[in-house]
PDB file of N, CA and C in Angstrom:
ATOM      1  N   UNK A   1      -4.116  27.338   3.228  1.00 75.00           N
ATOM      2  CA  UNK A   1      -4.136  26.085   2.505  1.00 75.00           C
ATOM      3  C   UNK A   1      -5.160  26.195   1.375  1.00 75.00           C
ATOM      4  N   UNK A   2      -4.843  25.662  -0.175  1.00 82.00           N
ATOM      5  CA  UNK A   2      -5.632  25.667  -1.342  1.00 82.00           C
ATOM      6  C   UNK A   2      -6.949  25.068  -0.676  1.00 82.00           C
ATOM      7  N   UNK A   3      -7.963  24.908  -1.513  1.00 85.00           N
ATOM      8  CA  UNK A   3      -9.380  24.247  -1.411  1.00 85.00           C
ATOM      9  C   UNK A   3      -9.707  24.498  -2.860  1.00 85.00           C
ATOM     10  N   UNK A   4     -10.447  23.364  -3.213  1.00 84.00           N
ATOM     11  CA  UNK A   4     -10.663  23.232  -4.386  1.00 84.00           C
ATOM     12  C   UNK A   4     -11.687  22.597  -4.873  1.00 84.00           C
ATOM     13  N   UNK A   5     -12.957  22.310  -5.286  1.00 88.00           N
ATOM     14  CA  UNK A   5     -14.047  21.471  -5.802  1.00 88.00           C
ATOM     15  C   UNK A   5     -13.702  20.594  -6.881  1.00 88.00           C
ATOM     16  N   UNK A   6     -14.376  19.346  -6.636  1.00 87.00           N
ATOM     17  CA  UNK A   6     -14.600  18.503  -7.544  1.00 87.00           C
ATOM     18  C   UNK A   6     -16.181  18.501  -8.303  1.00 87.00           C
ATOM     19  N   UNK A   7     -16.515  18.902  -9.316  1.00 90.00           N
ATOM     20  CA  UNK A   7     -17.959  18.455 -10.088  1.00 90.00           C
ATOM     21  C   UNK A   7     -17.940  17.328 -10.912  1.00 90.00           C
ATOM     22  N   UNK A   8     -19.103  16.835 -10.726  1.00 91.00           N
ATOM     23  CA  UNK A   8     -19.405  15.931 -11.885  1.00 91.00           C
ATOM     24  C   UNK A   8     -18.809  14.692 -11.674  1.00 91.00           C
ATOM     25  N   UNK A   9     -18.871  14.113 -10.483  1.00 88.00           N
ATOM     26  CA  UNK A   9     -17.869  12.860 -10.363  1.00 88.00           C
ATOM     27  C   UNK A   9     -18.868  11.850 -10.828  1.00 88.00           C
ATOM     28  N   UNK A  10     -19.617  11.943 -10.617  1.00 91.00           N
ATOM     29  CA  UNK A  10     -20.711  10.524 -10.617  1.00 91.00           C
ATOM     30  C   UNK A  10     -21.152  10.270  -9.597  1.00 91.00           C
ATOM     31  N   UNK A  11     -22.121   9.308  -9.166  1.00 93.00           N
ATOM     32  CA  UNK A  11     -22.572   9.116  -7.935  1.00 93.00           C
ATOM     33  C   UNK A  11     -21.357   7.449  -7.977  1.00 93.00           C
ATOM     34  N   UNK A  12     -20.571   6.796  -8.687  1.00 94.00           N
ATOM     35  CA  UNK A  12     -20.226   5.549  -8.563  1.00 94.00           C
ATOM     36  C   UNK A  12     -19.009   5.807  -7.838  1.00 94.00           C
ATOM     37  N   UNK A  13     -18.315   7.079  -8.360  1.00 92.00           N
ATOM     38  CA  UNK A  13     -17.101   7.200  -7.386  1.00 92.00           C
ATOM     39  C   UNK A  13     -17.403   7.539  -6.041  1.00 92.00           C
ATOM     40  N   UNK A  14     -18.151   8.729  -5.964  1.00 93.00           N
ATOM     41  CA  UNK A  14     -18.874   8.817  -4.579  1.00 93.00           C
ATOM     42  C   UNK A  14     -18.913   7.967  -3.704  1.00 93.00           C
ATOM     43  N   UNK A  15     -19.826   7.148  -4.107  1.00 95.00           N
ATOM     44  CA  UNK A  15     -20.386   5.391  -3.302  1.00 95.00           C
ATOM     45  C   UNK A  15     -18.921   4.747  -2.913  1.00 95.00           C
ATOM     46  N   UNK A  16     -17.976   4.867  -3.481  1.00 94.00           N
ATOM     47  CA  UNK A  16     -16.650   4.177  -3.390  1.00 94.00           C
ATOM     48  C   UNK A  16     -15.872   4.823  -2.868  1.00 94.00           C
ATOM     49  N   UNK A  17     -15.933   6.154  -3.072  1.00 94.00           N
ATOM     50  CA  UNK A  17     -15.013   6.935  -1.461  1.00 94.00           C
ATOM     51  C   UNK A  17     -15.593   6.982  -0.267  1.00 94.00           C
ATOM     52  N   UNK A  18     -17.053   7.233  -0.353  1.00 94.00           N
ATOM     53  CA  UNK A  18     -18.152   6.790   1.043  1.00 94.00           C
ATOM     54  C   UNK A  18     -17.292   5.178   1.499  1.00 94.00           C
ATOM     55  N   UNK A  19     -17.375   4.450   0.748  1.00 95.00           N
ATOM     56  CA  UNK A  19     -16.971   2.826   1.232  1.00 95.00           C
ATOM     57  C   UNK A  19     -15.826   2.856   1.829  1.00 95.00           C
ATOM     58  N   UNK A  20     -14.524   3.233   1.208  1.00 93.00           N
ATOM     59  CA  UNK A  20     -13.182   3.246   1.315  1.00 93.00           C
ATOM     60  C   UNK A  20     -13.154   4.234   3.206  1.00 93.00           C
ATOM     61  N   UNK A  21     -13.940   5.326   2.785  1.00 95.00           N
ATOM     62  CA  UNK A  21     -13.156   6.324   3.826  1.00 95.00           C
ATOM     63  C   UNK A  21     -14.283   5.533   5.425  1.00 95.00           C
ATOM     64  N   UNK A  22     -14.929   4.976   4.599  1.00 96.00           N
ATOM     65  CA  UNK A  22     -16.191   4.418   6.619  1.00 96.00           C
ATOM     66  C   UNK A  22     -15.280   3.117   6.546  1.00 96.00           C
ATOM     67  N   UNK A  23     -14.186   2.255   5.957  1.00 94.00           N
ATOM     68  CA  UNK A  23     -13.563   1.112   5.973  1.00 94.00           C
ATOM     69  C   UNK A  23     -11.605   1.534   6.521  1.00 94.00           C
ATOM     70  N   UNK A  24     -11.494   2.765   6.110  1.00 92.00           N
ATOM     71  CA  UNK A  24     -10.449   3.139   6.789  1.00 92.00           C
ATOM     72  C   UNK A  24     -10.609   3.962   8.256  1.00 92.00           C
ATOM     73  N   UNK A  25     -12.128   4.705   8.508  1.00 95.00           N
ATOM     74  CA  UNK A  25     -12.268   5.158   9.869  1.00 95.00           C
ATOM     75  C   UNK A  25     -11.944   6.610   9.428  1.00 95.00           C
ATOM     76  N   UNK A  26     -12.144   7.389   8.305  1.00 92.00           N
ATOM     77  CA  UNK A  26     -11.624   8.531   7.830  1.00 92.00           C
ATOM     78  C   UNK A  26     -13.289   9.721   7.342  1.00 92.00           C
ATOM     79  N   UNK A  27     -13.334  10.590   7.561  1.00 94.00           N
ATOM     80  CA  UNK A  27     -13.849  11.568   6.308  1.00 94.00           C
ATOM     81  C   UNK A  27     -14.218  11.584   4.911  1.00 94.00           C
ATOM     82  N   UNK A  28     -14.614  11.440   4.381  1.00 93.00           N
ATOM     83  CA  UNK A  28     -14.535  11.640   2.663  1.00 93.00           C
ATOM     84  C   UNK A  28     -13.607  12.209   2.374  1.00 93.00           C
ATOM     85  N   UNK A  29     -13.768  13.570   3.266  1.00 93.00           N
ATOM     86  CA  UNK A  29     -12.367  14.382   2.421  1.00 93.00           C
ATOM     87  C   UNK A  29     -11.043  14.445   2.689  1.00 93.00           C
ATOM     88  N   UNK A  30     -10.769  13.471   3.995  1.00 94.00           N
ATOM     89  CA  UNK A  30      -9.567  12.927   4.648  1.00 94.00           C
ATOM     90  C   UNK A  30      -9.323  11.764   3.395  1.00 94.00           C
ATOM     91  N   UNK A  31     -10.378  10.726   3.137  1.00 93.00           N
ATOM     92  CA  UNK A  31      -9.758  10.009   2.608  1.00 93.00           C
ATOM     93  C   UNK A  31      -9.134  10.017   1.050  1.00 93.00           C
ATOM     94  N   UNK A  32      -9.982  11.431   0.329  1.00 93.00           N
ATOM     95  CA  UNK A  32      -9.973  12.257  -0.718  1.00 93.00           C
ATOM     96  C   UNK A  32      -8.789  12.321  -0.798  1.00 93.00           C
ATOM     97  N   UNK A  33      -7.869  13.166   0.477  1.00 92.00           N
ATOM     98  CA  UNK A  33      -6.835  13.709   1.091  1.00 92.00           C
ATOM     99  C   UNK A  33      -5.673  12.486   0.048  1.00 92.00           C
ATOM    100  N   UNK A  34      -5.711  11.255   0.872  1.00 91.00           N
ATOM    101  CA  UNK A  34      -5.069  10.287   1.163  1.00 91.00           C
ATOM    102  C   UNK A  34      -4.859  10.069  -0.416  1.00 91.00           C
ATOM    103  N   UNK A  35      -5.677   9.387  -1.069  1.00 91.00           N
ATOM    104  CA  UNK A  35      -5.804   8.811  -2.194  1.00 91.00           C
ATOM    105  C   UNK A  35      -5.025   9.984  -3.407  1.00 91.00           C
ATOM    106  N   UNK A  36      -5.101  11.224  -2.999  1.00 90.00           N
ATOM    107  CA  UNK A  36      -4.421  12.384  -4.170  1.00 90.00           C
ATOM    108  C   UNK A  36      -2.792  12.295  -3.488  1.00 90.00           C
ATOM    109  N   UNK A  37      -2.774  12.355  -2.645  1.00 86.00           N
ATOM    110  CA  UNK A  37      -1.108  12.223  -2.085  1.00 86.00           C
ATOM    111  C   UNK A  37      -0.304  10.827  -2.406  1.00 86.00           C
ATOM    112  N   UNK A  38      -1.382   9.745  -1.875  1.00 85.00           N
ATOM    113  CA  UNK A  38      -0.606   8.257  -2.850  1.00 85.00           C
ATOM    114  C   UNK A  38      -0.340   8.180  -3.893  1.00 85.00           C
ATOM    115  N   UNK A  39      -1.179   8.847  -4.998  1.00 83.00           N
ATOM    116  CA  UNK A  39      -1.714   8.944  -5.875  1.00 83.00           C
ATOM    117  C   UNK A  39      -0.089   9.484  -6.979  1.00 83.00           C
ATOM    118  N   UNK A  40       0.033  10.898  -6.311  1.00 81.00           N
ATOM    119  CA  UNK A  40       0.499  11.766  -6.801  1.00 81.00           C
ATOM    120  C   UNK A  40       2.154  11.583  -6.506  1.00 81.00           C
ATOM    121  N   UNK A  41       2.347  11.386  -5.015  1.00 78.00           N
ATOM    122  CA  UNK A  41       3.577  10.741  -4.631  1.00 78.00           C
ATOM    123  C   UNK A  41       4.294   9.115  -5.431  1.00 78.00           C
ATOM    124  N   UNK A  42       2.999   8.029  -5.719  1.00 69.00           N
ATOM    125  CA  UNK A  42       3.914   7.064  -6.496  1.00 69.00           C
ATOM    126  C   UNK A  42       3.960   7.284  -8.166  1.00 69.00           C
ATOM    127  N   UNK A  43       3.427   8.138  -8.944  1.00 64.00           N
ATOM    128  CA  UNK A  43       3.723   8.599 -10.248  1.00 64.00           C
ATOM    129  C   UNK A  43       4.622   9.889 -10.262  1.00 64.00           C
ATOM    130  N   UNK A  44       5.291  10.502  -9.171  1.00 62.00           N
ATOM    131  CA  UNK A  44       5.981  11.493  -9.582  1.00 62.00           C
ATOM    132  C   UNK A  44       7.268  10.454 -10.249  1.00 62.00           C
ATOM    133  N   UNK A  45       8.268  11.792 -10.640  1.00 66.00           N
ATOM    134  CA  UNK A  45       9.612  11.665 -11.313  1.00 66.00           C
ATOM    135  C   UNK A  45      10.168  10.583 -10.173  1.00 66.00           C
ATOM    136  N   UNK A  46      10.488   9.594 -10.400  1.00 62.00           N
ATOM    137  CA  UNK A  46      12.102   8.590  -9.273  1.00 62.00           C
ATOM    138  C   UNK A  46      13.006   9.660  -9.444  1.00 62.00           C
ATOM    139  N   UNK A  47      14.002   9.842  -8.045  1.00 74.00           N
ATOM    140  CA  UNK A  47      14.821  10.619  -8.188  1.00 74.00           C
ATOM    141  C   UNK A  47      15.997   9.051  -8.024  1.00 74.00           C
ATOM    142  N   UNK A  48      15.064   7.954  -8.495  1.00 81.00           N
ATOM    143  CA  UNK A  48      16.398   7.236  -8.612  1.00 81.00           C
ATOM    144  C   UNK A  48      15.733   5.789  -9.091  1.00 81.00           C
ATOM    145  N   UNK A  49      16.377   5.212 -10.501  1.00 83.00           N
ATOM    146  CA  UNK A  49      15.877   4.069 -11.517  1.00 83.00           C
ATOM    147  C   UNK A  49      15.725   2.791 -10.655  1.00 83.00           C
ATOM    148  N   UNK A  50      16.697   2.510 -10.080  1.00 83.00           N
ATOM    149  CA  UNK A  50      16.592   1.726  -9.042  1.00 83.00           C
ATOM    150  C   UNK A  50      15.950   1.458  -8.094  1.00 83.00           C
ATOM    151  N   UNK A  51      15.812   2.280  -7.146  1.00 81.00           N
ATOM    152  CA  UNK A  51      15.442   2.528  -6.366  1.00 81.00           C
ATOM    153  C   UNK A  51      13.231   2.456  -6.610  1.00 81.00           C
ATOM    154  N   UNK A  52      13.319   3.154  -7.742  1.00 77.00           N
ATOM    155  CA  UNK A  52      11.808   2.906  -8.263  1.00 77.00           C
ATOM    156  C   UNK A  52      11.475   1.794  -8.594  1.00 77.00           C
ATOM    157  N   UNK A  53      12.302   0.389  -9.272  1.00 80.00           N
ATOM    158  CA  UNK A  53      11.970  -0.531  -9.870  1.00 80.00           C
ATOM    159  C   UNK A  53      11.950  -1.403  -8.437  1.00 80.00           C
ATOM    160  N   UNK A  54      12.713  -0.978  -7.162  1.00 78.00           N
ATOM    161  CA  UNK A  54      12.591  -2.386  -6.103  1.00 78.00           C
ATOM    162  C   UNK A  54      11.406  -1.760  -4.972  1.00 78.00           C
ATOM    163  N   UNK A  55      11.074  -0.490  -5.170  1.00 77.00           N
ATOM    164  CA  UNK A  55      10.132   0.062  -4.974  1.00 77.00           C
ATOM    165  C   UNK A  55       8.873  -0.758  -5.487  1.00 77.00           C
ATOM    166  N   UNK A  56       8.753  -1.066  -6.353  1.00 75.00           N
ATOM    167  CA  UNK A  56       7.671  -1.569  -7.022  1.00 75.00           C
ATOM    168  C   UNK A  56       7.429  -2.636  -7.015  1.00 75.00           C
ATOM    169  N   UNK A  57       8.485  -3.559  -7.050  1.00 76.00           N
ATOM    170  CA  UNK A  57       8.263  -5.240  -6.659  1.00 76.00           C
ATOM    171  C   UNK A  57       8.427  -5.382  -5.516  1.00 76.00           C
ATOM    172  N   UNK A  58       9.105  -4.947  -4.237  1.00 74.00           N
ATOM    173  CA  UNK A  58       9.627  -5.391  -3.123  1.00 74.00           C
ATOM    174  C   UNK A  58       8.081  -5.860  -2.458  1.00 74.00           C
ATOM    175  N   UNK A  59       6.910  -5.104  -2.874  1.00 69.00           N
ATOM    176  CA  UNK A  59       5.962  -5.626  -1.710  1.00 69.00           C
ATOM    177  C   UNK A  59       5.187  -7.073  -1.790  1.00 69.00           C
ATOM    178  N   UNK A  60       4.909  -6.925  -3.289  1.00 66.00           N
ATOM    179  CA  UNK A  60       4.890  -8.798  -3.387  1.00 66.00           C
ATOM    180  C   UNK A  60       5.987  -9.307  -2.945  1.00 66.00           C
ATOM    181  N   UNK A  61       6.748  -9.492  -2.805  1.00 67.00           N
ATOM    182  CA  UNK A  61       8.299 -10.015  -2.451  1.00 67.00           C
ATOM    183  C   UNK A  61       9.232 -10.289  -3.644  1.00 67.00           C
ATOM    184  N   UNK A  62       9.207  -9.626  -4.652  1.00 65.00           N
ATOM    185  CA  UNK A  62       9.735 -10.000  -5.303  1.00 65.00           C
ATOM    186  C   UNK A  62       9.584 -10.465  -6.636  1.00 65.00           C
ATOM    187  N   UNK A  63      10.360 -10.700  -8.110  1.00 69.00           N
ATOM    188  CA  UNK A  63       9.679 -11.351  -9.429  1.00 69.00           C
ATOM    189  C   UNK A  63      11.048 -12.294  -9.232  1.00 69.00           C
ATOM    190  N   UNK A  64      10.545 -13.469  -9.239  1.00 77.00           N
ATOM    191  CA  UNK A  64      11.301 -14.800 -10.166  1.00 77.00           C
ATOM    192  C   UNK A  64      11.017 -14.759 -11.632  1.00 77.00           C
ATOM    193  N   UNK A  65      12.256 -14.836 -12.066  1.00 80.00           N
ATOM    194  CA  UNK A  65      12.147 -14.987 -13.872  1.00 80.00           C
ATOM    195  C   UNK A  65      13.304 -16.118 -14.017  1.00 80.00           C
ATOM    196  N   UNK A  66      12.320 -17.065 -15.159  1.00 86.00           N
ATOM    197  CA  UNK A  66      12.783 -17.864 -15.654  1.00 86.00           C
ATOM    198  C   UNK A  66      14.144 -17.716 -16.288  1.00 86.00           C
ATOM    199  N   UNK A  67      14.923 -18.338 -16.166  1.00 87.00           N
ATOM    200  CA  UNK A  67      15.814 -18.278 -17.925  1.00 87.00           C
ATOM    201  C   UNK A  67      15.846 -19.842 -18.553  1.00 87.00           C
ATOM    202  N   UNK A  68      15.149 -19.149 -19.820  1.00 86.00           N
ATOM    203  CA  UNK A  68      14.906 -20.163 -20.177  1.00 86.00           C
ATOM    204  C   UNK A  68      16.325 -21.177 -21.265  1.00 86.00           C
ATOM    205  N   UNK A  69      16.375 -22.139 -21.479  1.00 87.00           N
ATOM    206  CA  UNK A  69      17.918 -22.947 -21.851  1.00 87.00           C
ATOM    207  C   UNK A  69      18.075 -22.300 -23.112  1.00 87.00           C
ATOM    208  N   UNK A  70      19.697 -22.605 -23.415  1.00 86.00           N
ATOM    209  CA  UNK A  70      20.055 -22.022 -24.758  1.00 86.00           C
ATOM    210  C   UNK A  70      19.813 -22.478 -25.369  1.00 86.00           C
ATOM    211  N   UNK A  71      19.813 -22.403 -27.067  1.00 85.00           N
ATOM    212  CA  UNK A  71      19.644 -23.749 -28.004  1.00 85.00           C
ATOM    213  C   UNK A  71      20.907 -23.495 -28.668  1.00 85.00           C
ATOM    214  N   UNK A  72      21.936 -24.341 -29.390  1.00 84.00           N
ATOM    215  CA  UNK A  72      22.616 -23.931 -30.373  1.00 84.00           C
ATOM    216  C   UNK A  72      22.946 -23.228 -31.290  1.00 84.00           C
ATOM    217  N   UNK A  73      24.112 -22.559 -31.775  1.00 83.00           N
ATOM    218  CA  UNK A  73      23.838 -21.358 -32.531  1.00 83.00           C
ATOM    219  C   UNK A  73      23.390 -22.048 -33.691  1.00 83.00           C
ATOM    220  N   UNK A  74      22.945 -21.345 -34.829  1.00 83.00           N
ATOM    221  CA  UNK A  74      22.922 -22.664 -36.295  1.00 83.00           C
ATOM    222  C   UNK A  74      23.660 -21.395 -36.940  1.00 83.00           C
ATOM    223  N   UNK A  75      24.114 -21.834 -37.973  1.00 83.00           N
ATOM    224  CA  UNK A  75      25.256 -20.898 -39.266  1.00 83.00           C
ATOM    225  C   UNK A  75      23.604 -20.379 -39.598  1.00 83.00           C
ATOM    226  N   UNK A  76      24.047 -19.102 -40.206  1.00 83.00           N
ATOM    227  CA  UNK A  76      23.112 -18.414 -40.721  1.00 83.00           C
ATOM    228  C   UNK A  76      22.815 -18.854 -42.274  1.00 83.00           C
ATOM    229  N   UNK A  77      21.732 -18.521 -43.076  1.00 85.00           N
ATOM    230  CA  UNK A  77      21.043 -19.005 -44.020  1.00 85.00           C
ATOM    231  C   UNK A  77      21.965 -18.559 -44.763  1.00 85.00           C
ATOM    232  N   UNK A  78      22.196 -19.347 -46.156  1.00 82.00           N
ATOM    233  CA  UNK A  78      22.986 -18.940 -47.191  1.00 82.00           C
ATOM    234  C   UNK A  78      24.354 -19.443 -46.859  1.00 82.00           C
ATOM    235  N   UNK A  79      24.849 -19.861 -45.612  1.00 77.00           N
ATOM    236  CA  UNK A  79      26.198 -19.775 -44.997  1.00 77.00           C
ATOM    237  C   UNK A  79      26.949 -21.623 -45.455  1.00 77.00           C
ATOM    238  N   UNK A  80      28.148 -21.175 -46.474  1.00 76.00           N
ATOM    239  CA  UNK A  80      28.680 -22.266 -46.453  1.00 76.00           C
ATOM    240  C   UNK A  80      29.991 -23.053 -45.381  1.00 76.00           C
ATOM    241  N   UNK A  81      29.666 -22.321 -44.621  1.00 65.00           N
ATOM    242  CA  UNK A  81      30.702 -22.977 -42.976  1.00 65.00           C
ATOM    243  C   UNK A  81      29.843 -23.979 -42.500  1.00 65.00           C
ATOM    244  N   UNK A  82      30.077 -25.098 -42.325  1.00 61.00           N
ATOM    245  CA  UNK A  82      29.263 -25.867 -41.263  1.00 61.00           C
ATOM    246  C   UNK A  82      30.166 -26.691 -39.813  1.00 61.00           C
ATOM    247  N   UNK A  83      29.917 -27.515 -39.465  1.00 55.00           N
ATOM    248  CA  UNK A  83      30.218 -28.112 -38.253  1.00 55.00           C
ATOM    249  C   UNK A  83      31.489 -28.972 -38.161  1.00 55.00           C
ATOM    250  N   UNK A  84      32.599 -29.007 -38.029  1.00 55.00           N
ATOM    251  CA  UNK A  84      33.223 -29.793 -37.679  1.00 55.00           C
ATOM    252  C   UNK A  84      32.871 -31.370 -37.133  1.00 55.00           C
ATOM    253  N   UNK A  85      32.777 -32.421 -37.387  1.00 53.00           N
ATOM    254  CA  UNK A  85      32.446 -33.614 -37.227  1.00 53.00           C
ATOM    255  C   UNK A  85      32.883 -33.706 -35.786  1.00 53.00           C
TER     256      UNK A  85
END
């Protein structure tokens, strides 16, 4: 199995994988683990458009979208057709 170093992170990310991995019950480098596989697994390629877009809303439950009312067409500018009475 690869192994690989990280330098130069900062001490702020540090402090925040220390937090994350003693709040999940994990390692640093278990939770290291975790966060590059989520990470890497929800930005790969969709092997399907669909399937990615209900992927993505299904866990809020869902988007309601408005539609909002039509308005009338109007004749376009310059246009000598108008309305029938």
């Amino acid at each position: 199995m690869a192994r690989f170093k990280i330098r130069n992170l900062g001490d702020d990310p540090m402090r925040r994988l220390r937090v994350e991995a003693a709040g999940h019950g994990h390692s640093m480098e278990e939770e290291a683990r975790t966060i590059l596989r989520t990470a890497l697994n929800e930005h790969g390629p969709p092997d399907n458009l669909s399937r990615a877009i209900r992927a993505r809303f299904a866990p809020p439950g869902g988007v309601e979208l408005e539609i909002p009312p039509c308005d009338p067409m109007r004749d376009p500018p310059g246009s000598t057709v108008s309305e029938a009475p």
